[in-house]
PDB file of C-alpha atoms and ligand atoms in Angstrom:
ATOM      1  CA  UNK A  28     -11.887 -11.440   3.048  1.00 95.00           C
ATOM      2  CA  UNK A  29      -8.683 -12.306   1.828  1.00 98.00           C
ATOM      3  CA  UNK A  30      -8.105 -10.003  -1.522  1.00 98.00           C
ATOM      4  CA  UNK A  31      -5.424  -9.479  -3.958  1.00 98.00           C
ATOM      5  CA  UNK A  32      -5.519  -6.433  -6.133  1.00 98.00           C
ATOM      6  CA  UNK A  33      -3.570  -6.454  -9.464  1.00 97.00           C
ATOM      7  CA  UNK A  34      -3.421  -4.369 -12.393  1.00 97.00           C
ATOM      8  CA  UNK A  35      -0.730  -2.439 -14.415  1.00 97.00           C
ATOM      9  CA  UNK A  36       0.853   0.812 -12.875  1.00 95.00           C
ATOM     10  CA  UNK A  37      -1.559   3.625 -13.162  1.00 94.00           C
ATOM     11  CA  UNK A  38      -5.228   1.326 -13.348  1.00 97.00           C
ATOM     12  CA  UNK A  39      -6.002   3.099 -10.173  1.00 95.00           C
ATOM     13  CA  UNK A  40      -5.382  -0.166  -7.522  1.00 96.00           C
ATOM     14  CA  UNK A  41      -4.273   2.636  -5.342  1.00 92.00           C
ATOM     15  CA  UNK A  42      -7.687   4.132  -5.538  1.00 93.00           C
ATOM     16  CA  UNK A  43      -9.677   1.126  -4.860  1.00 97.00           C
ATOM     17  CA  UNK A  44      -7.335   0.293  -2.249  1.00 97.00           C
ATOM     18  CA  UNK A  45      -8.457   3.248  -0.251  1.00 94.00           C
ATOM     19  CA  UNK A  46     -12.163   2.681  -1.101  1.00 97.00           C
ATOM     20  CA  UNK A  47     -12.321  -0.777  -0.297  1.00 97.00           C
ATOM     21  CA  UNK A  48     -10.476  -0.366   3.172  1.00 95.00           C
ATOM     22  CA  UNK A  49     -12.805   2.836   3.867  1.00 95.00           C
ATOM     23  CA  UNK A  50     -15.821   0.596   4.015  1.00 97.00           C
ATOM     24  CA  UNK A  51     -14.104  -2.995   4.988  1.00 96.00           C
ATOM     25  CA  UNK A  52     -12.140  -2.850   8.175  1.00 93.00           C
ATOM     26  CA  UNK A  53      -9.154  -4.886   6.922  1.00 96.00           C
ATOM     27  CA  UNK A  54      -5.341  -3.924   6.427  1.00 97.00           C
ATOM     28  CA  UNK A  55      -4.221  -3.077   3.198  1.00 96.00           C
ATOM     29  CA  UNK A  56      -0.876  -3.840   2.088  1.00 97.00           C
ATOM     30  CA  UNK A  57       0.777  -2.431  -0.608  1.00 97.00           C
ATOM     31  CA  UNK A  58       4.651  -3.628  -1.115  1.00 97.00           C
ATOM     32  CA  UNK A  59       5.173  -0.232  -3.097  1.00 95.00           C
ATOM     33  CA  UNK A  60       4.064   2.042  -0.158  1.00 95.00           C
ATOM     34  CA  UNK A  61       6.332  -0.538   2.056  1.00 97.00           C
ATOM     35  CA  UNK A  62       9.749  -0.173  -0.543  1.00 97.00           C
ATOM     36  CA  UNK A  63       8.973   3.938  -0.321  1.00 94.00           C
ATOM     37  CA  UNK A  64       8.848   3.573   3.227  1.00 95.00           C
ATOM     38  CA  UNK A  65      12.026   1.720   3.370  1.00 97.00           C
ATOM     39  CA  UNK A  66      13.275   4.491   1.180  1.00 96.00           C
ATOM     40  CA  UNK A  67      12.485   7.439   2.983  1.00 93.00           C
ATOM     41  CA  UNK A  68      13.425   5.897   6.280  1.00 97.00           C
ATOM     42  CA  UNK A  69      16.638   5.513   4.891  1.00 97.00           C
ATOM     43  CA  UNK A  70      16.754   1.504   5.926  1.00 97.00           C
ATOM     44  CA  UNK A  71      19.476  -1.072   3.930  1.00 97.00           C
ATOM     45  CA  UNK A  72      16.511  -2.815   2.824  1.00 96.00           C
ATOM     46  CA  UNK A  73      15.184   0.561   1.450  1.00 97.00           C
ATOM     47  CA  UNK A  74      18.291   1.878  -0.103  1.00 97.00           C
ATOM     48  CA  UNK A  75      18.827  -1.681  -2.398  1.00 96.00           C
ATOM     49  CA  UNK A  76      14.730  -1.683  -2.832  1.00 97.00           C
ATOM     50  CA  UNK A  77      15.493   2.078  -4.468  1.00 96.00           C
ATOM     51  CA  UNK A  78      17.892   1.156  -7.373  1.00 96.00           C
ATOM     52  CA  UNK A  79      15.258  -0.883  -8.600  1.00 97.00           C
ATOM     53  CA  UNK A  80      12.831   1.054  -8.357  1.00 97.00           C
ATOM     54  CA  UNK A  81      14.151   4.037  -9.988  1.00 95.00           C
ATOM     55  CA  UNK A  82      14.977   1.803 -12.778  1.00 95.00           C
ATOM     56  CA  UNK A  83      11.171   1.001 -13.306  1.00 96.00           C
ATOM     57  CA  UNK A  84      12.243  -2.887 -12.183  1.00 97.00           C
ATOM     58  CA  UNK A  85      11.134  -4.971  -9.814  1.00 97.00           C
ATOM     59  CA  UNK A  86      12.129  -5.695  -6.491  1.00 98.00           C
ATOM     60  CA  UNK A  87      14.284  -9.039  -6.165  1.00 98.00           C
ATOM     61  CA  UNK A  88      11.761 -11.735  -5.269  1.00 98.00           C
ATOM     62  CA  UNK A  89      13.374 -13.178  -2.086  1.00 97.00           C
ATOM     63  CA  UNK A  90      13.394  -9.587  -0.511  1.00 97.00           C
ATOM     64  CA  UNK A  91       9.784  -8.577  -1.583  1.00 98.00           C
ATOM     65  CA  UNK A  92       8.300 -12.256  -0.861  1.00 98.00           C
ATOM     66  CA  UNK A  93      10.091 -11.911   2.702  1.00 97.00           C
ATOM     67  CA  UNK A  94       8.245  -9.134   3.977  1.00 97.00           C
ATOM     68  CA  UNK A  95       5.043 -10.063   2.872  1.00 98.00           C
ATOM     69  CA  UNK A  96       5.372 -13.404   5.029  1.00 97.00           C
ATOM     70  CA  UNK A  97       6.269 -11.192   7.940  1.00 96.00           C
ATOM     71  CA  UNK A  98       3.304  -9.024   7.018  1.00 97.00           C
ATOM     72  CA  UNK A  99       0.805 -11.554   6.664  1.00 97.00           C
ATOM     73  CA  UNK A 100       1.868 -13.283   9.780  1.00 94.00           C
ATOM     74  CA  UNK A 101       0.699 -10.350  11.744  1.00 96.00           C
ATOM     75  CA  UNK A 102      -2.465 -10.887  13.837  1.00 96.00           C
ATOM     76  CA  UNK A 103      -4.269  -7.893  12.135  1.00 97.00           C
ATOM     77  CA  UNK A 104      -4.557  -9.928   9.247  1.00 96.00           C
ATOM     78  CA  UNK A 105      -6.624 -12.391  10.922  1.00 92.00           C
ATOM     79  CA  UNK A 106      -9.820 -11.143   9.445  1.00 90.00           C
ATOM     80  CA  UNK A 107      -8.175 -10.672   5.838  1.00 96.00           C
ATOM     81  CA  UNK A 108      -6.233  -8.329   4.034  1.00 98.00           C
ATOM     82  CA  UNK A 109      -6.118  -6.642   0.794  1.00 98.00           C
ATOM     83  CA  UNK A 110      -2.691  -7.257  -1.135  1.00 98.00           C
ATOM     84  CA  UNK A 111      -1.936  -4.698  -3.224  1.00 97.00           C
ATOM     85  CA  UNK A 112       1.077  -4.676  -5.708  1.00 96.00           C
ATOM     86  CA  UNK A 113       1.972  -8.271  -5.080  1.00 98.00           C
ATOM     87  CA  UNK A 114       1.791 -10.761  -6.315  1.00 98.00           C
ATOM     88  CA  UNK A 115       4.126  -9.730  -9.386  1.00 97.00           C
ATOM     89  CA  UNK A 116       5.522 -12.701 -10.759  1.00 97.00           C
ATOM     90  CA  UNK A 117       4.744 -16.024 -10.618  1.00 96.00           C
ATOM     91  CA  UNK A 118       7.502 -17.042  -7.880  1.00 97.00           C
ATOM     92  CA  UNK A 119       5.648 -14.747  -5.442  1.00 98.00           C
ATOM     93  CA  UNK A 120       2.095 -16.096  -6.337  1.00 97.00           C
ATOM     94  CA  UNK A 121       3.474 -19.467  -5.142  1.00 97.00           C
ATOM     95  CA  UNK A 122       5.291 -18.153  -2.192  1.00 98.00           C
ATOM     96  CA  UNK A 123       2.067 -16.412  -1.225  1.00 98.00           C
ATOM     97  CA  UNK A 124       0.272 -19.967  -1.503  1.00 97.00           C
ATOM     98  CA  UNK A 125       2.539 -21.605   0.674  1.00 98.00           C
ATOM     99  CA  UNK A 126       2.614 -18.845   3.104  1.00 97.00           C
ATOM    100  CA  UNK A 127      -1.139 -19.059   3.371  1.00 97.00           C
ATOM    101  CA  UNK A 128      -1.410 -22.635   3.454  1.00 97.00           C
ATOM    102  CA  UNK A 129       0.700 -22.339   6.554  1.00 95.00           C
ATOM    103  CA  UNK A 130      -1.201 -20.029   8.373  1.00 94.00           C
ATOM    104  CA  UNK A 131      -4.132 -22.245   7.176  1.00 95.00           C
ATOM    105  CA  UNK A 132      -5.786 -19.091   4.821  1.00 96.00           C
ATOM    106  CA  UNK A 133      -6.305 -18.346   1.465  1.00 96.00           C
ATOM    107  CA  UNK A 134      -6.772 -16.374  -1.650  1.00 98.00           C
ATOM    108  CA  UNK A 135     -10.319 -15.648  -2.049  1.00 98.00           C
ATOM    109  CA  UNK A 136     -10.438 -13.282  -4.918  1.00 98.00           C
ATOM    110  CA  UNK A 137      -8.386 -11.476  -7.530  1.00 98.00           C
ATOM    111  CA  UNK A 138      -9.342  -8.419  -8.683  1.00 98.00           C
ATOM    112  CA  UNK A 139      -7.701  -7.210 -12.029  1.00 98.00           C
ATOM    113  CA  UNK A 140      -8.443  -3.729 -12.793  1.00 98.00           C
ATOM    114  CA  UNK A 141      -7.279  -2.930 -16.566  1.00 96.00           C
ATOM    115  CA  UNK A 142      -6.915   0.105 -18.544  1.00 96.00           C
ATOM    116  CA  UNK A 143      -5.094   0.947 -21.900  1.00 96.00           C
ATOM    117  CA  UNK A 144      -1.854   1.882 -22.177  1.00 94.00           C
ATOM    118  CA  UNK A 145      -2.237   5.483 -23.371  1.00 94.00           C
ATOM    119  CA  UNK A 146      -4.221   5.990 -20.441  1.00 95.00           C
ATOM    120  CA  UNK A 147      -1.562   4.476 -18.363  1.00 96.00           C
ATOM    121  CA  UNK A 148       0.867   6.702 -19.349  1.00 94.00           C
ATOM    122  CA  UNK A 149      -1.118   9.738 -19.250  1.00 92.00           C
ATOM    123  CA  UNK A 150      -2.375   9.447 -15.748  1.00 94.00           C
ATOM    124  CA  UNK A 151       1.214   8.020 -14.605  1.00 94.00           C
ATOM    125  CA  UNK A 152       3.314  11.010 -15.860  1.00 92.00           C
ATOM    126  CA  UNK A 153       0.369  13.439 -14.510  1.00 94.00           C
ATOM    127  CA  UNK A 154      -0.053  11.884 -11.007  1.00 95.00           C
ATOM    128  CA  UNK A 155       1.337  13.998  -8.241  1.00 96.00           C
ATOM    129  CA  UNK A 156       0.433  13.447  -4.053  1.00 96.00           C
ATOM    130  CA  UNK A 157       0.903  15.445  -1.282  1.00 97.00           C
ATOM    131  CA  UNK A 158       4.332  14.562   0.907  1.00 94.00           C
ATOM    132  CA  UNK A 159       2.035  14.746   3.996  1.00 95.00           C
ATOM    133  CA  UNK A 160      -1.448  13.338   3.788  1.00 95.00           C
ATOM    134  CA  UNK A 161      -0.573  11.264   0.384  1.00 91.00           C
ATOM    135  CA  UNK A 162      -3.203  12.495  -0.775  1.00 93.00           C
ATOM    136  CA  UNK A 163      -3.216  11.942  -5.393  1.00 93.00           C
ATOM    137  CA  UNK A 164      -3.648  14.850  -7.332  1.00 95.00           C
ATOM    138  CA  UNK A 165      -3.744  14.228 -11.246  1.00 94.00           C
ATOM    139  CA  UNK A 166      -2.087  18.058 -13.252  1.00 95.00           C
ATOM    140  CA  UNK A 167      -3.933  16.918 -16.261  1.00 91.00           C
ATOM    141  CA  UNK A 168      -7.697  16.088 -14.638  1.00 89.00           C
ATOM    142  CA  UNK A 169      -7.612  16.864 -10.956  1.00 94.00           C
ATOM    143  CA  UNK A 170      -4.731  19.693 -10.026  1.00 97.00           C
ATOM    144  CA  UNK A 171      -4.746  20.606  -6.630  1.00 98.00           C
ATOM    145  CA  UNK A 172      -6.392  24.586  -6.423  1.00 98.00           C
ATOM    146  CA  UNK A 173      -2.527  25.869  -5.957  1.00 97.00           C
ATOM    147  CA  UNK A 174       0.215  24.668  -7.763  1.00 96.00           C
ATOM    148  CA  UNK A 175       2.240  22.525  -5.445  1.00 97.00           C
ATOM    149  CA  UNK A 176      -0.155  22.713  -2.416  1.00 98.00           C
ATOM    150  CA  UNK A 177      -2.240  20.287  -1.129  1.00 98.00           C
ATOM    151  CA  UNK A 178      -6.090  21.246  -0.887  1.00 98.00           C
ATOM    152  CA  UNK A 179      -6.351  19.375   2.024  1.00 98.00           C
ATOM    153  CA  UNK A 180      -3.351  20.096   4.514  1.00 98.00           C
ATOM    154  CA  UNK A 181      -1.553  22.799   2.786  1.00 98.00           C
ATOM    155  CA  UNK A 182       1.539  20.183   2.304  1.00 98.00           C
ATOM    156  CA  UNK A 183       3.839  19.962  -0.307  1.00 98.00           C
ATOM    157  CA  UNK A 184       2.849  18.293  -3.654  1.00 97.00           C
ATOM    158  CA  UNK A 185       5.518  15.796  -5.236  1.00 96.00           C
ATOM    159  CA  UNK A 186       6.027  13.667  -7.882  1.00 95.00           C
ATOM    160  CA  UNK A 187       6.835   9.993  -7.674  1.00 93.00           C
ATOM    161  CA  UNK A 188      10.769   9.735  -8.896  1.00 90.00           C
ATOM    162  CA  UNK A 189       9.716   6.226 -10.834  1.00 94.00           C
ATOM    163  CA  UNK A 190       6.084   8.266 -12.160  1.00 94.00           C
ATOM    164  CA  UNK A 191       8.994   9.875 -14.944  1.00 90.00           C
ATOM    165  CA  UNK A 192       9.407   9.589 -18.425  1.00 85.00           C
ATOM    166  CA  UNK A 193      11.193   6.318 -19.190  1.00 88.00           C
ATOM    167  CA  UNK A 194      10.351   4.795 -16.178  1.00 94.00           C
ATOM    168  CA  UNK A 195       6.944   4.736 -16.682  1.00 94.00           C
ATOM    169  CA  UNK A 196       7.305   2.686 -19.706  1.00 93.00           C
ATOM    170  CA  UNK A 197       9.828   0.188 -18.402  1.00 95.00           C
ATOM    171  CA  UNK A 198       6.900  -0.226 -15.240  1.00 96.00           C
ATOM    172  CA  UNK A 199       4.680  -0.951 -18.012  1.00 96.00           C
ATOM    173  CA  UNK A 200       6.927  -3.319 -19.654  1.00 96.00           C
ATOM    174  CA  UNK A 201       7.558  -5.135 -16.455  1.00 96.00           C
ATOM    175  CA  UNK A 202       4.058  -5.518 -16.164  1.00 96.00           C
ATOM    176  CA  UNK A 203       3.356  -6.746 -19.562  1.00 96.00           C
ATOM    177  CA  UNK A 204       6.397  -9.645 -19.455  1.00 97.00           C
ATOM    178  CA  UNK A 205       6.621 -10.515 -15.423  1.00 96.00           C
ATOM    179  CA  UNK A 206       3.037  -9.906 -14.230  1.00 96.00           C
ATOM    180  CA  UNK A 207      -0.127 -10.238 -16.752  1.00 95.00           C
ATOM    181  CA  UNK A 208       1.066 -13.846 -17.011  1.00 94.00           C
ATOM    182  CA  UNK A 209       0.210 -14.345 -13.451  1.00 96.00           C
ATOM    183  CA  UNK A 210      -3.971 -13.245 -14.483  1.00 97.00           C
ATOM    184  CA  UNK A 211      -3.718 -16.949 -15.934  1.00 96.00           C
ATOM    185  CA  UNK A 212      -2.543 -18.368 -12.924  1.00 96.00           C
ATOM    186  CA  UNK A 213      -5.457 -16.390 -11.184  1.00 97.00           C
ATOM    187  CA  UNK A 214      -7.794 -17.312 -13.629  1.00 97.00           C
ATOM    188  CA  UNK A 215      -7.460 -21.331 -13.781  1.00 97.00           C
ATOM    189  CA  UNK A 216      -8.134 -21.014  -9.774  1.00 94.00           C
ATOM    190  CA  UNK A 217     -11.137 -19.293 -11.178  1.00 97.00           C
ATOM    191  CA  UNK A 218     -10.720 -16.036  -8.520  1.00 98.00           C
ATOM    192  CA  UNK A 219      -9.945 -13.903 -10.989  1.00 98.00           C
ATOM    193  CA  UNK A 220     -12.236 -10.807 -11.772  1.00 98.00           C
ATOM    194  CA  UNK A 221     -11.329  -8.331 -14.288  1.00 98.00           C
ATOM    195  CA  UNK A 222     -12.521  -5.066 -14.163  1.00 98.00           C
ATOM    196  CA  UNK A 223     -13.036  -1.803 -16.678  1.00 98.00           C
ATOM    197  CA  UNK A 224     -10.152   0.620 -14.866  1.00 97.00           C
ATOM    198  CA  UNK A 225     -11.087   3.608 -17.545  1.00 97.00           C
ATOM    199  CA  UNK A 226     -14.126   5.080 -15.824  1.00 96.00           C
ATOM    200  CA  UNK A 227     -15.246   6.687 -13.055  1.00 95.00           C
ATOM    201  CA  UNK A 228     -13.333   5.648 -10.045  1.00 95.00           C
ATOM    202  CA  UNK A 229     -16.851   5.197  -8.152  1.00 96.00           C
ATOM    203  CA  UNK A 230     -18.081   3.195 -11.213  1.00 98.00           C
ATOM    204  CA  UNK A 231     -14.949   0.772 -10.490  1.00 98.00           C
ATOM    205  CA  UNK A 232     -15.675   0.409  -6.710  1.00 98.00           C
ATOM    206  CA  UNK A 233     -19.427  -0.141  -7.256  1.00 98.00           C
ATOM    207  CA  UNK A 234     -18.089  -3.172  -9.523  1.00 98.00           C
ATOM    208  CA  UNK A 235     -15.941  -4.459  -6.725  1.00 98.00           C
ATOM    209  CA  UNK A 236     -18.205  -4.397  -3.796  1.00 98.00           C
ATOM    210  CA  UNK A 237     -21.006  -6.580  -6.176  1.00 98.00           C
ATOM    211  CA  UNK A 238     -17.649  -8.653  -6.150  1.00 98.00           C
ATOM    212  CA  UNK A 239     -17.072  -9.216  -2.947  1.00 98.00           C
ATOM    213  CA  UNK A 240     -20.594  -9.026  -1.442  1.00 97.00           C
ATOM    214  CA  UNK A 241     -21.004 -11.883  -3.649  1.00 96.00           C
ATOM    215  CA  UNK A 242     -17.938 -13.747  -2.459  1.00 92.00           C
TER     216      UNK A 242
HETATM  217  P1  ADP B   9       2.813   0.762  -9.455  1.00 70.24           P
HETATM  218  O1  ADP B   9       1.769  -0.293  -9.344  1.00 70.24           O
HETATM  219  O2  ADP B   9       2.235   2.137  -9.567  1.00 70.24           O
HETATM  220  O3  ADP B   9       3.883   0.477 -10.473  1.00 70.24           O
HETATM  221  P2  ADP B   9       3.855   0.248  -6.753  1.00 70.24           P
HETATM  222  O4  ADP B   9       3.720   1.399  -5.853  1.00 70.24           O
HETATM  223  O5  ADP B   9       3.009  -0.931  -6.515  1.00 70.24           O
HETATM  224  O6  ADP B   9       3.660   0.863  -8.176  1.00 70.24           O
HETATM  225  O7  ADP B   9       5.380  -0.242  -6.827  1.00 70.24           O
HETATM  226  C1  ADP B   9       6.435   0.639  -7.075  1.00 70.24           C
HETATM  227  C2  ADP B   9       7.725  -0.148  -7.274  1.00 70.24           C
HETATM  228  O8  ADP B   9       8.017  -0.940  -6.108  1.00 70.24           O
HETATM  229  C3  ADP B   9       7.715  -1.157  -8.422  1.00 70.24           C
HETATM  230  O9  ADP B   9       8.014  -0.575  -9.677  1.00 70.24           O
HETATM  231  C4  ADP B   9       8.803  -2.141  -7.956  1.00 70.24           C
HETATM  232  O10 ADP B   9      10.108  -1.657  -8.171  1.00 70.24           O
HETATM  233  C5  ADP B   9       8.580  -2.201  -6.454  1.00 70.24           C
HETATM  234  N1  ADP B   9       7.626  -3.281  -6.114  1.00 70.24           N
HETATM  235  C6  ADP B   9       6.373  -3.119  -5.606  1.00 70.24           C
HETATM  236  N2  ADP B   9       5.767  -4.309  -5.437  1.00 70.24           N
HETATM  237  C7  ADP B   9       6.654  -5.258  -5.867  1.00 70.24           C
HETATM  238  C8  ADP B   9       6.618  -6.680  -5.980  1.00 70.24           C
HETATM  239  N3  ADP B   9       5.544  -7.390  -5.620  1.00 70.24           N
HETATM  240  N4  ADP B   9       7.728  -7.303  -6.475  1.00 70.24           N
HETATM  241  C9  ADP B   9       8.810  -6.621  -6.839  1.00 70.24           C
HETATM  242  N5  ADP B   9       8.903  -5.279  -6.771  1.00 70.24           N
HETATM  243  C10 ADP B   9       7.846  -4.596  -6.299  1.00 70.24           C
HETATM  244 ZN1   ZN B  10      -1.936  16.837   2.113  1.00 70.24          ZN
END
């Protein structure tokens, strides 16, 4: 199963992320979690990936398209993958073609959770996880049981430094100019689902396995 998962910041890909790999056995890549990683491990990479970021912008494309190829090429992928977070424009949706094509694979779905941008905002300034497990906490919905611990290992609770004010609605900018053009591109391949992203999580994933039990 070879799955892309797209969305604006906040429609919960992160969520379904989880859910999908929890009951299908392949890797999921997110490019965010990889640029935080490259962040907090201090890398060169990781320190140019983090001006952007901060700044609510994206990634330059050579960079970001870069290590997905390297990503992709690994042999846990074999099986399929779950892209999360990328494609973003429409130079890395045709880098990602060409990278497939080489490794004779491609996209088989595109699922494109949406939610409105109130709701965006809300859950994106209100979203908190825990520096150890990662685990999301929302303060406005679903606060962990003691301020700044996590329920389920007792780690610290943090905020994303791009899940601020401003930056939240440059992200959601971003998204609107660089990236919802690419649900066209998605959509004349005719792989593109879209999906309700203001409900129930569960409601959501239900929707998505009928997707890809159907594939
Ligand atoms: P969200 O979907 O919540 O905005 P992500 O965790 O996917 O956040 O990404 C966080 C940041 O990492 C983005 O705002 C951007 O700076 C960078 N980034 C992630 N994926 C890409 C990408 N495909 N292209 C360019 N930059 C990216
Ligand atoms: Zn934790």
């Amino acid at each position: 199963m070879n799955i892309i998962l797209m969305g604006p910041p906040g429609a919960g890909k992160g969520t379904q992320a989880e859910l999908i790999k929890a009951k299908y056995p392949i890797p999921h890549i997110s490019t965010g979690d990889m640029f935080r990683e490259a962040v907090s491990n201090g890398t060169q990479m990781g320190k140019e990936a983090q001006k952007y970021m901060d700044a609510g912008k994206l990634v330059p494309d050579q960079v970001t398209i870069g290590i997905v190829e390297e990503r992709l090429a690994q042999s846990d992928c074999a099986k399929g993958f779950l892209l999360d977070g990328f494609p973003r424009t429409t130079v890395q949706a045709e880098a990602l073609d060409q990278t497939l094509k080489k490794l004779n694979k491609k996209v088989e779905v595109a699922l494109n959770i949406a939610a409105p941008d109130e709701i965006l905002i809300e859950r994106l300034s209100g979203r908190v996880s825990c520096k150890d497990c990662k685990k999301v906490y929302n303060l406005s919905y679903s606060p962990p049981a003691q301020a700044g611990v996590c329920d389920i290992c007792g780690g610290e609770i943090i905020q994303r430094s791009d899940d601020r004010g401003e930056t939240v609605a440059k992200r959601l900018e971003v998204y609107n100019e660089q990236t919802a053009p690419l649900l066209k591109y998605y959509d004349e391949c005719q792989l593109l689902h879209n999906l309700d992203g203001n409900r129930d999580s569960r409601e959501v994933f239900q929707e998505v396995v009928r997707i890809l039990e159907s594939l």
